[in-house]
Tab-separated table of C-alpha atoms and ligand atoms in Angstrom:
chain	number	residue	atom	x	y	z
T	1	MET	CA	5.586	9.236	14.047
T	2	LEU	CA	3.648	7.214	11.264
T	3	GLU	CA	6.724	7.686	9.024
T	4	ARG	CA	8.571	5.364	12.067
T	5	THR	CA	5.453	2.932	12.874
T	6	TYR	CA	5.952	2.283	8.812
T	7	PRO	CA	8.224	-0.396	8.991
T	8	LEU	CA	6.399	-2.234	12.117
T	9	ALA	CA	3.136	-1.768	10.119
T	10	ARG	CA	4.015	-3.396	6.858
T	11	LYS	CA	5.884	-6.116	8.457
T	12	ALA	CA	2.291	-7.209	9.851
T	13	LEU	CA	0.619	-6.396	6.520
T	14	PHE	CA	3.335	-7.695	4.736
T	15	ARG	CA	1.829	-11.652	6.082
T	16	LEU	CA	-1.408	-11.028	5.252
T	17	GLU	CA	-2.371	-12.129	1.082
T	18	ALA	CA	-1.344	-8.655	-0.839
T	19	GLU	CA	-4.619	-7.695	-1.902
T	20	ARG	CA	-6.249	-8.046	1.332
T	21	ALA	CA	-3.254	-6.255	3.210
T	22	HIS	CA	-4.432	-3.219	0.266
T	23	ASN	CA	-7.659	-3.406	1.130
T	24	TRP	CA	-7.454	-3.264	4.408
T	25	SER	CA	-5.046	-0.680	4.580
T	26	LEU	CA	-6.794	1.352	2.663
T	27	ARG	CA	-10.058	0.982	4.763
T	28	ALA	CA	-7.239	2.123	8.058
T	29	LEU	CA	-6.212	5.187	6.370
T	30	ARG	CA	-9.495	6.018	5.687
T	31	ALA	CA	-10.670	5.512	8.819
T	32	ALA	CA	-7.771	6.947	11.377
T	33	ASP	CA	-8.276	10.339	9.180
T	34	ARG	CA	-11.478	10.692	9.252
T	35	CYS	CA	-10.904	10.440	13.849
T	36	GLY	CA	-8.115	12.790	13.015
T	37	ILE	CA	-5.475	10.369	14.016
T	38	LEU	CA	-4.299	10.600	10.838
T	39	GLN	CA	-3.208	14.082	10.710
T	40	ALA	CA	-1.864	13.653	14.573
T	41	LEU	CA	0.158	11.073	13.050
T	42	ALA	CA	1.717	12.711	9.961
T	43	GLY	CA	2.181	15.914	11.336
T	44	GLU	CA	2.849	19.147	8.091
T	45	PRO	CA	3.898	18.003	5.440
T	46	PRO	CA	7.224	19.628	4.658
T	47	GLN	CA	7.863	22.469	2.903
T	48	SER	CA	7.627	22.776	-0.502
T	49	GLU	CA	7.649	24.771	-3.763
T	50	GLU	CA	4.566	24.858	-5.515
T	51	ILE	CA	5.257	24.108	-9.235
T	52	ARG	CA	3.434	24.545	-12.755
T	53	CYS	CA	2.769	22.195	-15.104
T	54	MET	CA	-0.808	21.459	-17.892
T	55	GLY	CA	-1.293	24.956	-17.323
T	56	LEU	CA	-2.373	23.931	-13.425
T	57	THR	CA	-0.496	25.248	-9.955
T	58	PHE	CA	0.411	21.960	-8.032
T	59	PRO	CA	1.115	22.461	-4.393
T	60	ASN	CA	4.338	20.326	-4.765
T	61	ARG	CA	5.631	18.073	-7.656
T	62	LEU	CA	4.755	14.164	-5.798
T	63	GLY	CA	1.364	12.735	-6.574
T	64	LEU	CA	0.380	9.462	-6.242
T	65	ALA	CA	0.288	7.101	-8.665
T	66	ALA	CA	-3.166	5.557	-10.349
T	67	GLY	CA	-4.321	1.990	-9.392
T	68	LEU	CA	-3.614	2.814	-5.911
T	69	ASP	CA	-6.837	4.286	-5.032
T	70	LYS	CA	-8.994	3.163	-7.324
T	71	GLU	CA	-12.210	4.077	-6.319
T	72	GLY	CA	-11.434	7.670	-5.895
T	73	ASN	CA	-12.506	7.026	-1.930
T	74	SER	CA	-9.526	7.408	0.198
T	75	ILE	CA	-7.950	10.977	-1.279
T	76	ASP	CA	-8.578	12.674	1.766
T	77	ALA	CA	-6.184	10.413	3.264
T	78	PHE	CA	-3.238	10.189	1.438
T	79	GLY	CA	-3.846	13.898	0.664
T	80	ARG	CA	-2.531	14.170	4.525
T	81	LEU	CA	0.581	12.149	3.778
T	82	GLY	CA	1.667	14.515	1.858
T	83	PHE	CA	0.623	14.087	-1.833
T	84	GLY	CA	0.263	17.282	-3.561
T	85	PHE	CA	-1.747	15.084	-6.671
T	86	ILE	CA	-3.891	12.435	-6.503
T	87	GLU	CA	-4.600	10.084	-9.821
T	88	ILE	CA	-7.783	8.148	-8.948
T	89	GLY	CA	-8.176	4.991	-11.157
T	90	THR	CA	-8.782	3.667	-13.449
T	91	ILE	CA	-12.199	4.426	-14.083
T	92	THR	CA	-14.480	2.704	-16.815
T	93	PRO	CA	-17.551	3.550	-17.969
T	94	LYS	CA	-19.335	0.394	-16.178
T	95	PRO	CA	-18.161	-1.044	-13.138
T	96	GLN	CA	-15.706	-4.307	-13.516
T	97	GLY	CA	-14.779	-6.717	-11.429
T	98	GLY	CA	-11.648	-6.858	-12.780
T	99	ASN	CA	-9.546	-10.115	-13.459
T	100	PRO	CA	-10.158	-13.856	-10.995
T	101	THR	CA	-7.564	-13.234	-8.171
T	102	PRO	CA	-4.910	-14.115	-7.378
T	103	ARG	CA	-4.113	-10.920	-9.264
T	104	LEU	CA	-1.448	-9.225	-6.621
T	105	PHE	CA	2.031	-10.384	-6.077
T	106	ARG	CA	4.408	-8.245	-3.726
T	107	LEU	CA	8.590	-9.841	-4.976
T	108	PRO	CA	10.404	-8.281	-1.512
T	109	GLU	CA	13.853	-9.051	-2.560
T	110	HIS	CA	13.151	-6.912	-5.628
T	111	GLU	CA	10.764	-3.889	-3.726
T	112	ALA	CA	8.817	-4.841	-6.898
T	113	ILE	CA	4.981	-5.768	-7.813
T	114	ILE	CA	3.469	-7.607	-9.901
T	115	ASN	CA	-0.213	-7.045	-10.504
T	116	ARG	CA	-2.968	-8.123	-13.377
T	117	MET	CA	-6.104	-6.429	-11.284
T	118	GLY	CA	-7.808	-5.936	-14.998
T	119	PHE	CA	-9.018	-2.094	-14.067
T	120	ASN	CA	-11.751	-3.393	-11.287
T	121	ASN	CA	-13.790	-0.544	-10.324
T	122	PRO	CA	-16.578	0.913	-9.040
T	123	GLY	CA	-17.771	2.915	-12.328
T	124	ILE	CA	-17.077	6.509	-13.455
T	125	GLU	CA	-20.330	7.501	-11.841
T	126	GLU	CA	-18.869	6.902	-8.924
T	127	GLY	CA	-15.863	7.916	-9.360
T	128	VAL	CA	-17.519	11.038	-10.183
T	129	ARG	CA	-19.656	10.830	-6.750
T	130	ASN	CA	-16.184	10.018	-5.012
T	131	VAL	CA	-14.150	12.985	-5.714
T	132	GLU	CA	-17.244	15.375	-5.097
T	133	SER	CA	-16.970	14.054	-1.688
T	134	SER	CA	-13.289	14.252	-0.915
T	135	THR	CA	-13.291	17.110	1.564
T	136	THR	CA	-10.414	18.647	2.735
T	137	PHE	CA	-8.047	17.933	0.211
T	138	LYS	CA	-6.110	20.805	-1.474
T	139	GLY	CA	-4.175	19.287	-3.942
T	140	ARG	CA	-5.132	18.481	-6.989
T	141	VAL	CA	-7.211	15.281	-8.700
T	142	GLY	CA	-7.154	13.800	-12.069
T	143	PHE	CA	-8.684	11.286	-13.360
T	144	ASN	CA	-7.362	7.913	-15.143
T	145	ILE	CA	-9.830	6.392	-17.474
T	146	GLY	CA	-10.177	3.303	-19.670
T	147	LYS	CA	-12.053	1.204	-21.668
T	148	ASN	CA	-14.237	-1.656	-20.482
T	149	LYS	CA	-13.050	-4.674	-21.235
T	150	ASP	CA	-15.643	-6.235	-23.076
T	151	THR	CA	-15.742	-3.158	-25.028
T	152	PRO	CA	-13.876	-4.128	-28.569
T	153	ASN	CA	-10.965	-1.727	-29.590
T	154	GLU	CA	-12.708	-0.123	-32.375
T	155	HIS	CA	-15.290	1.038	-30.309
T	156	ALA	CA	-13.310	2.157	-27.137
T	157	VAL	CA	-13.163	6.012	-28.348
T	158	ASP	CA	-16.522	6.102	-26.968
T	159	ASP	CA	-15.653	4.236	-23.404
T	160	TYR	CA	-12.853	7.386	-23.548
T	161	LEU	CA	-15.454	10.177	-24.352
T	162	LEU	CA	-17.428	9.192	-21.461
T	163	CYS	CA	-15.883	8.535	-19.224
T	164	LEU	CA	-14.222	12.377	-19.646
T	165	LYS	CA	-17.547	13.966	-20.544
T	166	SER	CA	-18.999	12.242	-16.630
T	167	ALA	CA	-15.491	13.815	-14.641
T	168	TRP	CA	-15.288	16.838	-16.758
T	169	PRO	CA	-17.003	18.562	-14.106
T	170	VAL	CA	-14.727	17.227	-11.355
T	171	ALA	CA	-11.263	16.228	-12.493
T	172	ASP	CA	-8.068	18.900	-12.056
T	173	TYR	CA	-6.828	16.751	-15.086
T	174	ILE	CA	-7.461	13.504	-16.939
T	175	ALA	CA	-5.408	10.820	-17.685
T	176	VAL	CA	-5.936	8.606	-20.855
T	177	ASN	CA	-4.488	4.720	-19.878
T	178	LEU	CA	-3.491	3.012	-23.500
T	179	SER	CA	-0.885	0.887	-21.569
T	180	SER	CA	-2.560	-1.636	-18.542
T	181	PRO	CA	-0.886	-4.700	-19.851
T	182	ASN	CA	-4.174	-6.113	-18.501
T	183	THR	CA	-6.610	-5.174	-20.649
T	184	PRO	CA	-6.380	-7.477	-23.234
T	185	GLY	CA	-5.630	-5.646	-27.177
T	186	LEU	CA	-5.528	-1.881	-24.403
T	187	ARG	CA	-1.471	-1.496	-25.690
T	188	ALA	CA	-2.442	-1.573	-29.502
T	189	LEU	CA	-4.001	2.383	-28.806
T	190	GLN	CA	-1.125	3.382	-28.734
T	191	ASP	CA	0.157	2.392	-32.581
T	192	ALA	CA	0.032	5.689	-34.239
T	193	THR	CA	-2.640	5.762	-36.115
T	194	ALA	CA	-4.654	4.083	-33.530
T	195	ALA	CA	-3.211	7.040	-31.193
T	196	ALA	CA	-4.216	10.060	-33.602
T	197	HIS	CA	-7.672	8.867	-34.219
T	198	LEU	CA	-8.093	8.775	-29.899
T	199	LEU	CA	-6.727	12.440	-29.527
T	200	GLU	CA	-8.411	14.059	-32.448
T	201	ARG	CA	-12.015	12.941	-31.358
T	202	LEU	CA	-11.177	13.494	-27.159
T	203	GLN	CA	-9.891	17.004	-28.235
T	204	ALA	CA	-13.289	17.794	-30.673
T	205	GLU	CA	-14.772	16.503	-27.386
T	206	ARG	CA	-12.548	18.486	-25.353
T	207	ALA	CA	-12.669	21.696	-27.201
T	208	ASP	CA	-17.326	21.781	-26.851
T	209	LEU	CA	-16.704	20.754	-23.869
T	210	SER	CA	-14.711	23.688	-22.965
T	211	ASP	CA	-17.272	26.197	-24.523
T	212	GLN	CA	-20.334	24.766	-23.087
T	213	THR	CA	-18.530	25.177	-19.743
T	214	GLY	CA	-16.463	27.714	-19.412
T	215	ARG	CA	-13.898	25.353	-18.218
T	216	THR	CA	-11.127	23.746	-19.321
T	217	VAL	CA	-9.280	20.181	-17.989
T	218	PRO	CA	-5.744	18.913	-19.618
T	219	LEU	CA	-5.094	15.643	-21.170
T	220	ALA	CA	-2.637	13.516	-20.587
T	221	ILE	CA	-1.841	10.598	-21.690
T	222	LYS	CA	-0.457	7.243	-20.033
T	223	VAL	CA	2.380	5.406	-21.840
T	224	ALA	CA	4.148	1.729	-21.643
T	225	PRO	CA	7.561	1.452	-21.141
T	226	ASP	CA	7.629	-1.263	-23.186
T	227	LEU	CA	8.134	1.245	-26.589
T	228	ASP	CA	10.425	1.005	-28.688
T	229	ASP	CA	12.244	3.849	-29.703
T	230	GLU	CA	10.681	4.303	-33.073
T	231	GLU	CA	7.097	3.493	-32.031
T	232	ILE	CA	7.776	6.687	-29.233
T	233	CYS	CA	8.766	9.020	-32.125
T	234	ALA	CA	6.136	9.207	-34.306
T	235	LEU	CA	3.636	9.432	-30.690
T	236	GLY	CA	5.344	12.141	-29.201
T	237	GLN	CA	4.659	13.468	-32.992
T	238	ILE	CA	1.248	12.512	-32.727
T	239	PHE	CA	1.248	14.388	-29.532
T	240	LEU	CA	2.813	17.473	-30.250
T	241	ASP	CA	0.364	17.433	-33.600
T	242	HIS	CA	-2.693	16.821	-31.286
T	243	SER	CA	-1.557	19.605	-28.466
T	244	LEU	CA	-1.496	16.593	-25.602
T	245	ASP	CA	-1.341	18.761	-22.118
T	246	ALA	CA	1.173	15.652	-20.219
T	247	ILE	CA	2.951	12.586	-20.974
T	248	ILE	CA	2.993	10.471	-17.602
T	249	ALA	CA	6.009	7.666	-17.969
T	250	THR	CA	5.671	5.248	-17.265
T	251	ASN	CA	2.721	2.522	-16.443
T	252	THR	CA	4.151	-1.131	-15.272
T	253	THR	CA	6.334	-3.486	-17.554
T	254	ILE	CA	5.951	-6.796	-19.476
T	255	ASP	CA	9.471	-7.204	-19.429
T	256	ARG	CA	11.316	-9.604	-17.156
T	257	ALA	CA	14.531	-9.288	-17.920
T	258	ASP	CA	15.491	-8.278	-14.159
T	259	ILE	CA	13.521	-9.933	-12.148
T	260	LYS	CA	14.971	-14.212	-14.214
T	261	ALA	CA	15.530	-16.013	-11.582
T	262	GLU	CA	12.494	-15.281	-9.116
T	263	PRO	CA	9.695	-17.540	-9.113
T	264	LEU	CA	7.059	-15.419	-9.666
T	265	ALA	CA	8.498	-14.254	-12.333
T	266	LYS	CA	5.856	-16.344	-14.510
T	267	GLU	CA	2.986	-14.670	-13.009
T	268	ALA	CA	0.916	-12.625	-15.918
T	269	GLY	CA	0.669	-9.326	-15.089
T	270	GLY	CA	2.581	-6.065	-15.164
T	271	LEU	CA	5.295	-5.092	-13.318
T	272	SER	CA	6.320	-2.547	-11.773
T	273	GLY	CA	9.224	-1.053	-8.400
T	274	ALA	CA	12.739	-0.573	-8.571
T	275	PRO	CA	13.637	-3.388	-11.698
T	276	LEU	CA	11.325	-0.727	-13.240
T	277	GLY	CA	13.030	2.201	-12.718
T	278	LYS	CA	15.446	2.428	-15.374
T	279	ARG	CA	13.467	0.778	-18.168
T	280	SER	CA	10.847	3.783	-17.649
T	281	THR	CA	13.499	6.610	-16.987
T	282	LYS	CA	14.962	5.859	-20.339
T	283	VAL	CA	11.352	6.039	-21.742
T	284	ILE	CA	11.463	9.851	-20.296
T	285	GLU	CA	13.946	10.985	-21.878
T	286	ALA	CA	13.136	9.485	-24.663
T	287	PHE	CA	9.491	11.095	-25.167
T	288	HIS	CA	11.496	14.315	-23.330
T	289	GLN	CA	13.658	14.078	-26.424
T	290	ALA	CA	10.928	13.304	-28.951
T	291	VAL	CA	8.638	16.247	-27.909
T	292	GLY	CA	11.337	19.037	-28.320
T	293	GLY	CA	10.789	19.151	-24.446
T	294	LYS	CA	7.907	21.265	-25.245
T	295	ILE	CA	4.698	18.515	-23.671
T	296	PRO	CA	5.520	17.953	-19.624
T	297	ILE	CA	6.348	14.826	-18.778
T	298	ILE	CA	4.566	13.153	-15.325
T	299	GLY	CA	7.432	10.781	-14.232
T	300	VAL	CA	6.501	7.568	-12.274
T	301	GLY	CA	8.116	3.926	-12.703
T	302	GLY	CA	10.570	2.394	-9.917
T	303	ILE	CA	10.573	5.108	-7.817
T	304	MET	CA	12.169	3.700	-4.207
T	305	SER	CA	14.230	6.886	-3.349
T	306	PRO	CA	15.347	10.702	-3.272
T	307	SER	CA	17.819	9.603	-5.942
T	308	ASP	CA	15.290	8.022	-8.236
T	309	ALA	CA	12.980	10.732	-8.544
T	310	GLN	CA	15.850	13.203	-8.969
T	311	ALA	CA	16.949	11.418	-12.099
T	312	LYS	CA	13.321	11.614	-12.869
T	313	ILE	CA	13.618	15.169	-13.259
T	314	GLU	CA	17.089	15.378	-14.381
T	315	ALA	CA	15.026	13.393	-17.939
T	316	GLY	CA	12.553	15.439	-18.083
T	317	ALA	CA	10.482	14.909	-15.848
T	318	THR	CA	8.328	17.922	-14.081
T	319	LEU	CA	5.725	16.101	-11.643
T	320	LEU	CA	6.713	12.325	-10.577
T	321	GLN	CA	4.226	9.787	-9.140
T	322	LEU	CA	4.805	6.593	-6.942
T	323	TYR	CA	3.290	3.372	-6.049
T	324	SER	CA	5.725	0.747	-5.159
T	325	GLY	CA	7.983	3.260	-3.766
T	326	PHE	CA	5.044	3.512	-1.169
T	327	ILE	CA	3.934	0.209	-0.877
T	328	TYR	CA	7.566	-0.766	0.377
T	329	HIS	CA	8.865	2.367	1.569
T	330	GLY	CA	5.666	3.856	3.306
T	331	PRO	CA	4.371	7.521	3.389
T	332	ARG	CA	8.812	8.678	5.206
T	333	LEU	CA	9.021	8.406	1.503
T	334	ILE	CA	6.952	11.452	0.376
T	335	ARG	CA	8.454	13.031	2.711
T	336	LYS	CA	12.263	12.445	1.720
T	337	ILE	CA	11.126	12.892	-1.704
T	338	LEU	CA	10.288	16.494	-0.528
T	339	SER	CA	12.342	17.209	1.721
T	340	ALA	CA	15.312	16.459	-0.259
T	341	GLY	CA	13.956	19.176	-3.575
T	342	PRO	CA	14.579	18.747	-6.962
T	343	GLU	CA	18.604	19.950	-6.489
T	344	ASN	CA	19.389	18.363	-3.447
T	345	PRO	CA	18.480	13.896	-3.211
E	1	LIG	C1	-1.307	-2.731	-7.896
E	1	LIG	C2	-1.194	-2.206	-9.095
E	1	LIG	C3	-2.193	-1.476	-9.987
E	1	LIG	C4	-2.062	-0.427	-10.599
E	1	LIG	N1	-3.298	-0.051	-11.489
E	1	LIG	C5	-3.125	0.528	-12.706
E	1	LIG	C6	-4.046	1.291	-13.172
E	1	LIG	O1	-5.421	0.950	-12.605
E	1	LIG	N2	-4.148	2.163	-13.924
E	1	LIG	C7	-2.883	2.489	-14.435
E	1	LIG	O2	-2.697	3.877	-14.905
E	1	LIG	N3	-1.963	2.600	-13.499
E	1	LIG	C8	-1.567	1.559	-12.638
E	1	LIG	N4	-0.477	1.085	-11.910
E	1	LIG	C9	0.574	1.265	-12.517
E	1	LIG	C10	0.970	2.820	-11.801
E	1	LIG	O3	0.725	4.293	-11.723
E	1	LIG	C11	2.777	2.920	-12.061
E	1	LIG	O4	2.784	3.058	-13.590
E	1	LIG	C12	3.320	1.484	-12.268
E	1	LIG	O5	3.487	1.191	-10.599
E	1	LIG	C13	5.140	2.138	-12.360
E	1	LIG	O6	4.952	2.669	-10.324
E	1	LIG	P1	5.809	2.275	-9.252
E	1	LIG	O7	7.272	1.072	-10.008
E	1	LIG	O8	6.104	3.525	-8.661
E	1	LIG	O9	4.723	1.388	-9.493
E	1	LIG	C14	-0.746	-0.075	-11.281
E	1	LIG	C15	0.129	-0.434	-10.532
E	1	LIG	C16	-0.003	-1.537	-9.523
E	1	LIG	C17	0.771	-2.042	-8.416
């Protein structure tokens, strides 16, 4: 039912300014979930096999990518739609408003989005409270963490450590975002020396937290699609040396080669959706080779159909995430991917 009504809803939503449509949709989804309508409309998610990754069991391999539920206050609603895991955030230690608007642009002819949101989020404490108050979602919740805009890169590690500690009691996994193009200097933390230093500190803190709490929370790093082969090889080795639990590949791209003729291509920010698909699959393949298949990969970037999902799996991804595909195709895409399964796209 929900799947059949989405094309109509999308028509109406796409008439609204993109960020207004986003905020309105989240409010509507939450309200529909609270009063039981969403459950009736969405029905039962398709049966799919559980999957093990990062030492955890996931109800299925398809998750919601970071950035859609930045605050973590819509987890139950997204869960109803069939996602097996939801990555909230990016969340920073302090709340921050993000970049000036407009900062979100739809490119419907390309099934793409450009955003320069700049980590608008309510801060880690509220994120934790929101996750604690989710009640019905049975899947896994990841915390995607970042640094505040006014924290200089030499102190970035303190922001990540603070978020790690705060999220520890409630997160199923932590994703360290080193790849947003919209926080000045963030991507420099993907440099081999900086990444090694960051990982060393984070792993030491995780060991302490495990000792104190008796629980362990896997650590993932989210990478950019704009890394070259040499950078991927160097990072892969560092990830192996520091026993990283997963690589999330990829974030949005700053490259505009595939949308040159598009007037909005000049907008600053990260490009996602269909034009990102092949590039992100290549990066998944390159990381898979660089780590010899020893670190699982969460594949994200331009999954607009079950065959795109299959391509990511063939490139080496264990889990998958959607953002833009969900905006363009709605809940139907979740079902199509889940019912296609890994071998039958
Ligand atoms: C509007 C918007 C906001 C995003 N915000 C974040 C974010 O806060 N943190 C993050 O790690 N990724 C963020 N992303 C990137 C997505 O999680 C995803 O990696 C990227 O969009 C590629 O997937 P897609 O092609 O399915 O959209 C954002 C993407 C969009 C479109």
